[in-house]
PDB file of N, CA and C in Angstrom:
ATOM      1  N   MET A   1      15.458 -26.833 -17.707  1.00 69.00           N
ATOM      2  CA  MET A   1      13.989 -26.676 -17.757  1.00 69.00           C
ATOM      3  C   MET A   1      13.326 -26.792 -16.380  1.00 69.00           C
ATOM      4  N   PRO A   2      13.676 -27.793 -15.604  1.00 85.00           N
ATOM      5  CA  PRO A   2      13.085 -27.840 -14.225  1.00 85.00           C
ATOM      6  C   PRO A   2      13.427 -26.632 -13.417  1.00 85.00           C
ATOM      7  N   LEU A   3      14.577 -26.006 -13.650  1.00 87.00           N
ATOM      8  CA  LEU A   3      14.969 -24.832 -12.883  1.00 87.00           C
ATOM      9  C   LEU A   3      14.051 -23.697 -13.259  1.00 87.00           C
ATOM     10  N   LEU A   4      13.752 -23.519 -14.536  1.00 89.00           N
ATOM     11  CA  LEU A   4      12.795 -22.505 -14.996  1.00 89.00           C
ATOM     12  C   LEU A   4      11.429 -22.694 -14.369  1.00 89.00           C
ATOM     13  N   LEU A   5      11.009 -23.920 -14.401  1.00 90.00           N
ATOM     14  CA  LEU A   5       9.665 -24.273 -13.804  1.00 90.00           C
ATOM     15  C   LEU A   5       9.637 -23.937 -12.329  1.00 90.00           C
ATOM     16  N   TYR A   6      10.690 -24.308 -11.631  1.00 91.00           N
ATOM     17  CA  TYR A   6      10.824 -23.977 -10.187  1.00 91.00           C
ATOM     18  C   TYR A   6      10.733 -22.468  -9.993  1.00 91.00           C
ATOM     19  N   GLY A   7      11.459 -21.707 -10.825  1.00 91.00           N
ATOM     20  CA  GLY A   7      11.473 -20.239 -10.685  1.00 91.00           C
ATOM     21  C   GLY A   7      10.022 -19.736 -10.893  1.00 91.00           C
ATOM     22  N   LEU A   8       9.339 -20.207 -11.862  1.00 91.00           N
ATOM     23  CA  LEU A   8       7.963 -19.800 -12.093  1.00 91.00           C
ATOM     24  C   LEU A   8       7.048 -20.028 -10.899  1.00 91.00           C
ATOM     25  N   ILE A   9       7.188 -21.238 -10.337  1.00 92.00           N
ATOM     26  CA  ILE A   9       6.386 -21.620  -9.145  1.00 92.00           C
ATOM     27  C   ILE A   9       6.662 -20.687  -7.987  1.00 92.00           C
ATOM     28  N   VAL A  10       7.922 -20.426  -7.740  1.00 93.00           N
ATOM     29  CA  VAL A  10       8.354 -19.518  -6.631  1.00 93.00           C
ATOM     30  C   VAL A  10       7.831 -18.119  -6.875  1.00 93.00           C
ATOM     31  N   ALA A  11       7.940 -17.668  -8.146  1.00 93.00           N
ATOM     32  CA  ALA A  11       7.385 -16.339  -8.450  1.00 93.00           C
ATOM     33  C   ALA A  11       5.888 -16.274  -8.227  1.00 93.00           C
ATOM     34  N   GLY A  12       5.213 -17.335  -8.647  1.00 93.00           N
ATOM     35  CA  GLY A  12       3.786 -17.401  -8.421  1.00 93.00           C
ATOM     36  C   GLY A  12       3.421 -17.349  -6.998  1.00 93.00           C
ATOM     37  N   TRP A  13       4.161 -18.113  -6.139  1.00 92.00           N
ATOM     38  CA  TRP A  13       3.888 -18.146  -4.710  1.00 92.00           C
ATOM     39  C   TRP A  13       4.130 -16.714  -4.118  1.00 92.00           C
ATOM     40  N   THR A  14       5.198 -16.048  -4.592  1.00 93.00           N
ATOM     41  CA  THR A  14       5.511 -14.725  -4.073  1.00 93.00           C
ATOM     42  C   THR A  14       4.428 -13.771  -4.358  1.00 93.00           C
ATOM     43  N   VAL A  15       3.973 -13.761  -5.637  1.00 92.00           N
ATOM     44  CA  VAL A  15       2.882 -12.800  -5.975  1.00 92.00           C
ATOM     45  C   VAL A  15       1.630 -13.106  -5.227  1.00 92.00           C
ATOM     46  N   GLU A  16       1.312 -14.390  -5.030  1.00 92.00           N
ATOM     47  CA  GLU A  16       0.109 -14.732  -4.317  1.00 92.00           C
ATOM     48  C   GLU A  16       0.226 -14.288  -2.820  1.00 92.00           C
ATOM     49  N   ALA A  17       1.415 -14.517  -2.245  1.00 91.00           N
ATOM     50  CA  ALA A  17       1.615 -14.145  -0.879  1.00 91.00           C
ATOM     51  C   ALA A  17       1.514 -12.631  -0.724  1.00 91.00           C
ATOM     52  N   VAL A  18       2.069 -11.898  -1.626  1.00 89.00           N
ATOM     53  CA  VAL A  18       1.984 -10.418  -1.558  1.00 89.00           C
ATOM     54  C   VAL A  18       0.581  -9.984  -1.699  1.00 89.00           C
ATOM     55  N   ALA A  19      -0.147 -10.568  -2.682  1.00 90.00           N
ATOM     56  CA  ALA A  19      -1.565 -10.191  -2.902  1.00 90.00           C
ATOM     57  C   ALA A  19      -2.379 -10.463  -1.610  1.00 90.00           C
ATOM     58  N   ILE A  20      -2.219 -11.627  -1.032  1.00 90.00           N
ATOM     59  CA  ILE A  20      -2.938 -11.945   0.168  1.00 90.00           C
ATOM     60  C   ILE A  20      -2.604 -11.021   1.333  1.00 90.00           C
ATOM     61  N   GLY A  21      -1.297 -10.698   1.481  1.00 87.00           N
ATOM     62  CA  GLY A  21      -0.889  -9.833   2.520  1.00 87.00           C
ATOM     63  C   GLY A  21      -1.461  -8.449   2.296  1.00 87.00           C
ATOM     64  N   ALA A  22      -1.467  -7.967   1.106  1.00 85.00           N
ATOM     65  CA  ALA A  22      -1.996  -6.609   0.801  1.00 85.00           C
ATOM     66  C   ALA A  22      -3.519  -6.616   1.091  1.00 85.00           C
ATOM     67  N   TRP A  23      -4.180  -7.688   0.719  1.00 86.00           N
ATOM     68  CA  TRP A  23      -5.630  -7.773   0.981  1.00 86.00           C
ATOM     69  C   TRP A  23      -5.913  -7.700   2.437  1.00 86.00           C
ATOM     70  N   HIS A  24      -5.145  -8.328   3.241  1.00 87.00           N
ATOM     71  CA  HIS A  24      -5.395  -8.391   4.710  1.00 87.00           C
ATOM     72  C   HIS A  24      -4.931  -6.979   5.338  1.00 87.00           C
ATOM     73  N   LEU A  25      -4.042  -6.283   4.666  1.00 87.00           N
ATOM     74  CA  LEU A  25      -3.607  -5.030   5.178  1.00 87.00           C
ATOM     75  C   LEU A  25      -4.496  -3.844   4.678  1.00 87.00           C
ATOM     76  N   LEU A  26      -5.361  -4.105   3.721  1.00 87.00           N
ATOM     77  CA  LEU A  26      -6.233  -3.053   3.259  1.00 87.00           C
ATOM     78  C   LEU A  26      -7.026  -2.354   4.277  1.00 87.00           C
ATOM     79  N   PRO A  27      -7.708  -3.063   5.228  1.00 88.00           N
ATOM     80  CA  PRO A  27      -8.471  -2.309   6.264  1.00 88.00           C
ATOM     81  C   PRO A  27      -7.537  -1.471   7.114  1.00 88.00           C
ATOM     82  N   LEU A  28      -6.335  -1.939   7.435  1.00 87.00           N
ATOM     83  CA  LEU A  28      -5.391  -1.174   8.262  1.00 87.00           C
ATOM     84  C   LEU A  28      -4.950   0.078   7.512  1.00 87.00           C
ATOM     85  N   ILE A  29      -4.656  -0.096   6.218  1.00 85.00           N
ATOM     86  CA  ILE A  29      -4.287   1.076   5.429  1.00 85.00           C
ATOM     87  C   ILE A  29      -5.367   2.090   5.321  1.00 85.00           C
ATOM     88  N   ALA A  30      -6.615   1.560   5.040  1.00 87.00           N
ATOM     89  CA  ALA A  30      -7.779   2.425   4.866  1.00 87.00           C
ATOM     90  C   ALA A  30      -8.060   3.211   6.163  1.00 87.00           C
ATOM     91  N   TRP A  31      -7.681   2.603   7.331  1.00 89.00           N
ATOM     92  CA  TRP A  31      -8.006   3.312   8.591  1.00 89.00           C
ATOM     93  C   TRP A  31      -6.809   4.276   8.933  1.00 89.00           C
ATOM     94  N   THR A  32      -5.560   3.931   8.502  1.00 92.00           N
ATOM     95  CA  THR A  32      -4.436   4.775   8.843  1.00 92.00           C
ATOM     96  C   THR A  32      -4.284   6.012   7.986  1.00 92.00           C
ATOM     97  N   VAL A  33      -4.569   5.906   6.674  1.00 91.00           N
ATOM     98  CA  VAL A  33      -4.387   7.032   5.810  1.00 91.00           C
ATOM     99  C   VAL A  33      -5.177   8.284   6.194  1.00 91.00           C
ATOM    100  N   PRO A  34      -6.448   8.257   6.514  1.00 91.00           N
ATOM    101  CA  PRO A  34      -7.161   9.485   6.891  1.00 91.00           C
ATOM    102  C   PRO A  34      -6.581  10.011   8.222  1.00 91.00           C
ATOM    103  N   VAL A  35      -6.189   9.194   9.159  1.00 93.00           N
ATOM    104  CA  VAL A  35      -5.614   9.720  10.380  1.00 93.00           C
ATOM    105  C   VAL A  35      -4.295  10.408  10.097  1.00 93.00           C
ATOM    106  N   PHE A  36      -3.449   9.845   9.219  1.00 92.00           N
ATOM    107  CA  PHE A  36      -2.199  10.420   8.850  1.00 92.00           C
ATOM    108  C   PHE A  36      -2.400  11.755   8.176  1.00 92.00           C
ATOM    109  N   VAL A  37      -3.430  11.830   7.265  1.00 93.00           N
ATOM    110  CA  VAL A  37      -3.717  13.053   6.582  1.00 93.00           C
ATOM    111  C   VAL A  37      -4.157  14.131   7.568  1.00 93.00           C
ATOM    112  N   LEU A  38      -5.032  13.753   8.505  1.00 94.00           N
ATOM    113  CA  LEU A  38      -5.449  14.757   9.500  1.00 94.00           C
ATOM    114  C   LEU A  38      -4.301  15.252  10.359  1.00 94.00           C
ATOM    115  N   TYR A  39      -3.432  14.316  10.707  1.00 93.00           N
ATOM    116  CA  TYR A  39      -2.242  14.688  11.521  1.00 93.00           C
ATOM    117  C   TYR A  39      -1.375  15.697  10.759  1.00 93.00           C
ATOM    118  N   ILE A  40      -1.160  15.466   9.435  1.00 93.00           N
ATOM    119  CA  ILE A  40      -0.324  16.386   8.623  1.00 93.00           C
ATOM    120  C   ILE A  40      -1.021  17.723   8.579  1.00 93.00           C
ATOM    121  N   ARG A  41      -2.353  17.759   8.342  1.00 93.00           N
ATOM    122  CA  ARG A  41      -3.055  19.037   8.251  1.00 93.00           C
ATOM    123  C   ARG A  41      -2.925  19.785   9.606  1.00 93.00           C
ATOM    124  N   ARG A  42      -2.969  19.057  10.697  1.00 92.00           N
ATOM    125  CA  ARG A  42      -2.897  19.698  12.020  1.00 92.00           C
ATOM    126  C   ARG A  42      -1.490  20.288  12.192  1.00 92.00           C
ATOM    127  N   MET A  43      -0.419  19.565  11.748  1.00 90.00           N
ATOM    128  CA  MET A  43       0.916  20.068  11.890  1.00 90.00           C
ATOM    129  C   MET A  43       1.109  21.251  11.017  1.00 90.00           C
ATOM    130  N   ILE A  44       0.582  21.263   9.790  1.00 89.00           N
ATOM    131  CA  ILE A  44       0.690  22.416   8.891  1.00 89.00           C
ATOM    132  C   ILE A  44       0.009  23.636   9.566  1.00 89.00           C
ATOM    133  N   GLY A  45      -1.207  23.407  10.128  1.00 89.00           N
ATOM    134  CA  GLY A  45      -1.946  24.511  10.767  1.00 89.00           C
ATOM    135  C   GLY A  45      -1.146  25.078  11.928  1.00 89.00           C
ATOM    136  N   ARG A  46      -0.444  24.244  12.712  1.00 87.00           N
ATOM    137  CA  ARG A  46       0.390  24.744  13.822  1.00 87.00           C
ATOM    138  C   ARG A  46       1.540  25.542  13.302  1.00 87.00           C
ATOM    139  N   ARG A  47       2.141  25.091  12.190  1.00 84.00           N
ATOM    140  CA  ARG A  47       3.279  25.812  11.612  1.00 84.00           C
ATOM    141  C   ARG A  47       2.867  27.184  11.138  1.00 84.00           C
ATOM    142  N   ARG A  48       1.651  27.320  10.616  1.00 80.00           N
ATOM    143  CA  ARG A  48       1.155  28.642  10.192  1.00 80.00           C
ATOM    144  C   ARG A  48       0.831  29.544  11.345  1.00 80.00           C
ATOM    145  N   GLY A  49       0.776  28.948  12.569  1.00 73.00           N
ATOM    146  CA  GLY A  49       0.505  29.785  13.738  1.00 73.00           C
ATOM    147  C   GLY A  49      -0.970  29.809  14.065  1.00 73.00           C
ATOM    148  N   ALA A  50      -1.722  28.899  13.523  1.00 58.00           N
ATOM    149  CA  ALA A  50      -3.201  28.886  13.762  1.00 58.00           C
ATOM    150  C   ALA A  50      -3.449  28.418  15.165  1.00 58.00           C
TER     151      ALA A  50
END
């Protein structure tokens, strides 16, 4: 029983750590995605010979 309780606590800590990490990374992701999309569009345009 204590082993199961310990597992639940560790799982809870892991989920919380991932959630906090993702929350702090949200601004970085939100800034990176549009730049990445624009870069892909530019590369596709160059491949078409534009």
